[in-house]
Amino acid sequence: MITIYHNPKCSKSRCALEFLKDSKKEYEVIDYLRKGITKEELKAILVKLQIKAIDLVRTNEAIWKEQFKDKTLTEDEIIATMVQYPQLIQRPIVMVGDKALIGRPIEKINEII
């Protein structure tokens, strides 16, 4: 099963969702802005992405720049920040089994599906 962590306000995320629809494969959409995301979910995503928490942060977002840019945060603090402010999470995230990737450019999704 393919899972996409989707932000409907993001054009890249909407394009990735269209890409999955066109693939005719079965997938699940998680609107993490509406549903929220847990610390455990983020940790599992990071393991599958094989990246550090800071690499999943949208550091150009105003919230990050205003509140966190000049702070030295631990891995757990960065994860807690993304839980509190899920709009800071890079998107879209596409997962299949124990693999995941950030679906930009959307053609990258072919590597996982």
JSON list of C-alpha atoms in Angstrom, two decimals:
[
{"chain": "A", "resi": 1, "resn": "MET", "atom": "CA", "xyz": [0.00, 0.00, 0.00]},
{"chain": "A", "resi": 2, "resn": "ILE", "atom": "CA", "xyz": [1.22, 3.48, -0.89]},
{"chain": "A", "resi": 3, "resn": "THR", "atom": "CA", "xyz": [0.77, 6.21, 1.69]},
{"chain": "A", "resi": 4, "resn": "ILE", "atom": "CA", "xyz": [1.07, 9.91, 0.93]},
{"chain": "A", "resi": 5, "resn": "TYR", "atom": "CA", "xyz": [1.36, 12.53, 3.63]},
{"chain": "A", "resi": 6, "resn": "HIS", "atom": "CA", "xyz": [-0.45, 15.28, 1.82]},
{"chain": "A", "resi": 7, "resn": "ASN", "atom": "CA", "xyz": [-0.96, 19.02, 2.27]},
{"chain": "A", "resi": 8, "resn": "PRO", "atom": "CA", "xyz": [-3.86, 20.06, 0.02]},
{"chain": "A", "resi": 9, "resn": "LYS", "atom": "CA", "xyz": [-2.66, 23.69, 0.09]},
{"chain": "A", "resi": 10, "resn": "CYS", "atom": "CA", "xyz": [0.69, 22.75, -1.46]},
{"chain": "A", "resi": 11, "resn": "SER", "atom": "CA", "xyz": [0.90, 22.64, -5.27]},
{"chain": "A", "resi": 12, "resn": "LYS", "atom": "CA", "xyz": [3.72, 20.06, -5.20]},
{"chain": "A", "resi": 13, "resn": "SER", "atom": "CA", "xyz": [1.68, 17.84, -2.92]},
{"chain": "A", "resi": 14, "resn": "ARG", "atom": "CA", "xyz": [-1.40, 18.18, -5.15]},
{"chain": "A", "resi": 15, "resn": "CYS", "atom": "CA", "xyz": [0.72, 17.23, -8.19]},
{"chain": "A", "resi": 16, "resn": "ALA", "atom": "CA", "xyz": [2.06, 14.17, -6.36]},
{"chain": "A", "resi": 17, "resn": "LEU", "atom": "CA", "xyz": [-1.48, 13.11, -5.48]},
{"chain": "A", "resi": 18, "resn": "GLU", "atom": "CA", "xyz": [-2.50, 13.44, -9.15]},
{"chain": "A", "resi": 19, "resn": "PHE", "atom": "CA", "xyz": [0.55, 11.39, -10.09]},
{"chain": "A", "resi": 20, "resn": "LEU", "atom": "CA", "xyz": [-0.59, 8.62, -7.74]},
{"chain": "A", "resi": 21, "resn": "LYS", "atom": "CA", "xyz": [-4.15, 8.78, -9.09]},
{"chain": "A", "resi": 22, "resn": "ASP", "atom": "CA", "xyz": [-2.80, 8.43, -12.63]},
{"chain": "A", "resi": 23, "resn": "SER", "atom": "CA", "xyz": [-0.67, 5.45, -11.57]},
{"chain": "A", "resi": 24, "resn": "LYS", "atom": "CA", "xyz": [-3.87, 3.45, -10.92]},
{"chain": "A", "resi": 25, "resn": "LYS", "atom": "CA", "xyz": [-2.24, 1.98, -7.81]},
{"chain": "A", "resi": 26, "resn": "GLU", "atom": "CA", "xyz": [-3.96, 1.78, -4.46]},
{"chain": "A", "resi": 27, "resn": "TYR", "atom": "CA", "xyz": [-2.95, 4.50, -2.01]},
{"chain": "A", "resi": 28, "resn": "GLU", "atom": "CA", "xyz": [-3.96, 6.14, 1.24]},
{"chain": "A", "resi": 29, "resn": "VAL", "atom": "CA", "xyz": [-3.94, 9.91, 1.76]},
{"chain": "A", "resi": 30, "resn": "ILE", "atom": "CA", "xyz": [-3.05, 11.35, 5.15]},
{"chain": "A", "resi": 31, "resn": "ASP", "atom": "CA", "xyz": [-3.88, 15.04, 5.51]},
{"chain": "A", "resi": 32, "resn": "TYR", "atom": "CA", "xyz": [-1.45, 15.61, 8.36]},
{"chain": "A", "resi": 33, "resn": "LEU", "atom": "CA", "xyz": [-2.42, 19.27, 8.76]},
{"chain": "A", "resi": 34, "resn": "ARG", "atom": "CA", "xyz": [-6.01, 18.37, 9.57]},
{"chain": "A", "resi": 35, "resn": "LYS", "atom": "CA", "xyz": [-5.37, 15.04, 11.33]},
{"chain": "A", "resi": 36, "resn": "GLY", "atom": "CA", "xyz": [-2.17, 16.04, 13.07]},
{"chain": "A", "resi": 37, "resn": "ILE", "atom": "CA", "xyz": [0.93, 13.90, 13.32]},
{"chain": "A", "resi": 38, "resn": "THR", "atom": "CA", "xyz": [2.44, 12.20, 16.32]},
{"chain": "A", "resi": 39, "resn": "LYS", "atom": "CA", "xyz": [6.02, 12.08, 17.48]},
{"chain": "A", "resi": 40, "resn": "GLU", "atom": "CA", "xyz": [6.01, 8.32, 16.86]},
{"chain": "A", "resi": 41, "resn": "GLU", "atom": "CA", "xyz": [4.73, 8.76, 13.29]},
{"chain": "A", "resi": 42, "resn": "LEU", "atom": "CA", "xyz": [7.42, 11.33, 12.55]},
{"chain": "A", "resi": 43, "resn": "LYS", "atom": "CA", "xyz": [10.15, 9.13, 13.99]},
{"chain": "A", "resi": 44, "resn": "ALA", "atom": "CA", "xyz": [8.98, 6.21, 11.83]},
{"chain": "A", "resi": 45, "resn": "ILE", "atom": "CA", "xyz": [8.90, 8.46, 8.75]},
{"chain": "A", "resi": 46, "resn": "LEU", "atom": "CA", "xyz": [12.43, 9.69, 9.46]},
{"chain": "A", "resi": 47, "resn": "VAL", "atom": "CA", "xyz": [13.68, 6.10, 9.75]},
{"chain": "A", "resi": 48, "resn": "LYS", "atom": "CA", "xyz": [12.10, 5.25, 6.40]},
{"chain": "A", "resi": 49, "resn": "LEU", "atom": "CA", "xyz": [13.45, 8.43, 4.79]},
{"chain": "A", "resi": 50, "resn": "GLN", "atom": "CA", "xyz": [16.87, 7.76, 6.35]},
{"chain": "A", "resi": 51, "resn": "ILE", "atom": "CA", "xyz": [17.34, 11.44, 7.21]},
{"chain": "A", "resi": 52, "resn": "LYS", "atom": "CA", "xyz": [17.74, 13.57, 10.32]},
{"chain": "A", "resi": 53, "resn": "ALA", "atom": "CA", "xyz": [14.78, 15.58, 11.60]},
{"chain": "A", "resi": 54, "resn": "ILE", "atom": "CA", "xyz": [16.26, 18.91, 10.49]},
{"chain": "A", "resi": 55, "resn": "ASP", "atom": "CA", "xyz": [16.32, 17.62, 6.90]},
{"chain": "A", "resi": 56, "resn": "LEU", "atom": "CA", "xyz": [12.53, 17.27, 7.02]},
{"chain": "A", "resi": 57, "resn": "VAL", "atom": "CA", "xyz": [11.99, 20.85, 8.21]},
{"chain": "A", "resi": 58, "resn": "ARG", "atom": "CA", "xyz": [10.88, 23.58, 5.81]},
{"chain": "A", "resi": 59, "resn": "THR", "atom": "CA", "xyz": [13.43, 26.08, 7.14]},
{"chain": "A", "resi": 60, "resn": "ASN", "atom": "CA", "xyz": [12.15, 28.89, 4.92]},
{"chain": "A", "resi": 61, "resn": "GLU", "atom": "CA", "xyz": [8.76, 28.95, 6.65]},
{"chain": "A", "resi": 62, "resn": "ALA", "atom": "CA", "xyz": [8.09, 32.09, 8.70]},
{"chain": "A", "resi": 63, "resn": "ILE", "atom": "CA", "xyz": [7.43, 30.10, 11.89]},
{"chain": "A", "resi": 64, "resn": "TRP", "atom": "CA", "xyz": [10.86, 28.45, 11.67]},
{"chain": "A", "resi": 65, "resn": "LYS", "atom": "CA", "xyz": [12.67, 31.69, 10.86]},
{"chain": "A", "resi": 66, "resn": "GLU", "atom": "CA", "xyz": [10.93, 33.64, 13.62]},
{"chain": "A", "resi": 67, "resn": "GLN", "atom": "CA", "xyz": [11.02, 31.09, 16.44]},
{"chain": "A", "resi": 68, "resn": "PHE", "atom": "CA", "xyz": [13.68, 28.46, 15.80]},
{"chain": "A", "resi": 69, "resn": "LYS", "atom": "CA", "xyz": [16.27, 29.56, 13.23]},
{"chain": "A", "resi": 70, "resn": "ASP", "atom": "CA", "xyz": [18.94, 30.68, 15.69]},
{"chain": "A", "resi": 71, "resn": "LYS", "atom": "CA", "xyz": [18.33, 27.95, 18.26]},
{"chain": "A", "resi": 72, "resn": "THR", "atom": "CA", "xyz": [20.30, 24.75, 18.67]},
{"chain": "A", "resi": 73, "resn": "LEU", "atom": "CA", "xyz": [17.67, 22.01, 18.96]},
{"chain": "A", "resi": 74, "resn": "THR", "atom": "CA", "xyz": [18.06, 18.32, 19.64]},
{"chain": "A", "resi": 75, "resn": "GLU", "atom": "CA", "xyz": [16.57, 15.72, 17.32]},
{"chain": "A", "resi": 76, "resn": "ASP", "atom": "CA", "xyz": [13.65, 15.23, 19.73]},
{"chain": "A", "resi": 77, "resn": "GLU", "atom": "CA", "xyz": [13.07, 18.99, 20.00]},
{"chain": "A", "resi": 78, "resn": "ILE", "atom": "CA", "xyz": [12.96, 19.33, 16.21]},
{"chain": "A", "resi": 79, "resn": "ILE", "atom": "CA", "xyz": [10.47, 16.45, 16.01]},
{"chain": "A", "resi": 80, "resn": "ALA", "atom": "CA", "xyz": [8.35, 18.04, 18.75]},
{"chain": "A", "resi": 81, "resn": "THR", "atom": "CA", "xyz": [8.43, 21.32, 16.82]},
{"chain": "A", "resi": 82, "resn": "MET", "atom": "CA", "xyz": [7.14, 19.59, 13.67]},
{"chain": "A", "resi": 83, "resn": "VAL", "atom": "CA", "xyz": [4.38, 17.92, 15.72]},
{"chain": "A", "resi": 84, "resn": "GLN", "atom": "CA", "xyz": [3.37, 21.32, 17.07]},
{"chain": "A", "resi": 85, "resn": "TYR", "atom": "CA", "xyz": [3.72, 23.04, 13.68]},
{"chain": "A", "resi": 86, "resn": "PRO", "atom": "CA", "xyz": [3.08, 20.39, 11.01]},
{"chain": "A", "resi": 87, "resn": "GLN", "atom": "CA", "xyz": [3.26, 23.00, 8.25]},
{"chain": "A", "resi": 88, "resn": "LEU", "atom": "CA", "xyz": [7.03, 22.85, 8.80]},
{"chain": "A", "resi": 89, "resn": "ILE", "atom": "CA", "xyz": [7.17, 19.30, 7.40]},
{"chain": "A", "resi": 90, "resn": "GLN", "atom": "CA", "xyz": [8.56, 18.87, 3.88]},
{"chain": "A", "resi": 91, "resn": "ARG", "atom": "CA", "xyz": [5.95, 17.52, 1.51]},
{"chain": "A", "resi": 92, "resn": "PRO", "atom": "CA", "xyz": [4.71, 15.39, 0.01]},
{"chain": "A", "resi": 93, "resn": "ILE", "atom": "CA", "xyz": [6.05, 12.30, 1.72]},
{"chain": "A", "resi": 94, "resn": "VAL", "atom": "CA", "xyz": [5.34, 9.06, -0.12]},
{"chain": "A", "resi": 95, "resn": "MET", "atom": "CA", "xyz": [5.81, 5.73, 1.63]},
{"chain": "A", "resi": 96, "resn": "VAL", "atom": "CA", "xyz": [5.66, 2.12, 0.51]},
{"chain": "A", "resi": 97, "resn": "GLY", "atom": "CA", "xyz": [6.52, -0.57, 3.05]},
{"chain": "A", "resi": 98, "resn": "ASP", "atom": "CA", "xyz": [9.76, 0.34, 4.78]},
{"chain": "A", "resi": 99, "resn": "LYS", "atom": "CA", "xyz": [10.76, 2.95, 2.18]},
{"chain": "A", "resi": 100, "resn": "ALA", "atom": "CA", "xyz": [9.85, 6.60, 1.89]},
{"chain": "A", "resi": 101, "resn": "LEU", "atom": "CA", "xyz": [10.82, 9.68, -0.06]},
{"chain": "A", "resi": 102, "resn": "ILE", "atom": "CA", "xyz": [9.94, 13.32, -0.40]},
{"chain": "A", "resi": 103, "resn": "GLY", "atom": "CA", "xyz": [8.06, 13.41, -3.70]},
{"chain": "A", "resi": 104, "resn": "ARG", "atom": "CA", "xyz": [9.79, 16.32, -5.38]},
{"chain": "A", "resi": 105, "resn": "PRO", "atom": "CA", "xyz": [10.15, 16.37, -8.24]},
{"chain": "A", "resi": 106, "resn": "ILE", "atom": "CA", "xyz": [7.10, 14.16, -8.68]},
{"chain": "A", "resi": 107, "resn": "GLU", "atom": "CA", "xyz": [8.92, 11.84, -11.07]},
{"chain": "A", "resi": 108, "resn": "LYS", "atom": "CA", "xyz": [10.92, 10.70, -8.06]},
{"chain": "A", "resi": 109, "resn": "ILE", "atom": "CA", "xyz": [7.81, 8.86, -6.90]},
{"chain": "A", "resi": 110, "resn": "ASN", "atom": "CA", "xyz": [8.47, 6.28, -9.62]},
{"chain": "A", "resi": 111, "resn": "GLU", "atom": "CA", "xyz": [11.51, 5.15, -7.61]},
{"chain": "A", "resi": 112, "resn": "ILE", "atom": "CA", "xyz": [9.26, 3.90, -4.82]},
{"chain": "A", "resi": 113, "resn": "ILE", "atom": "CA", "xyz": [6.03, 2.77, -6.47]}
]
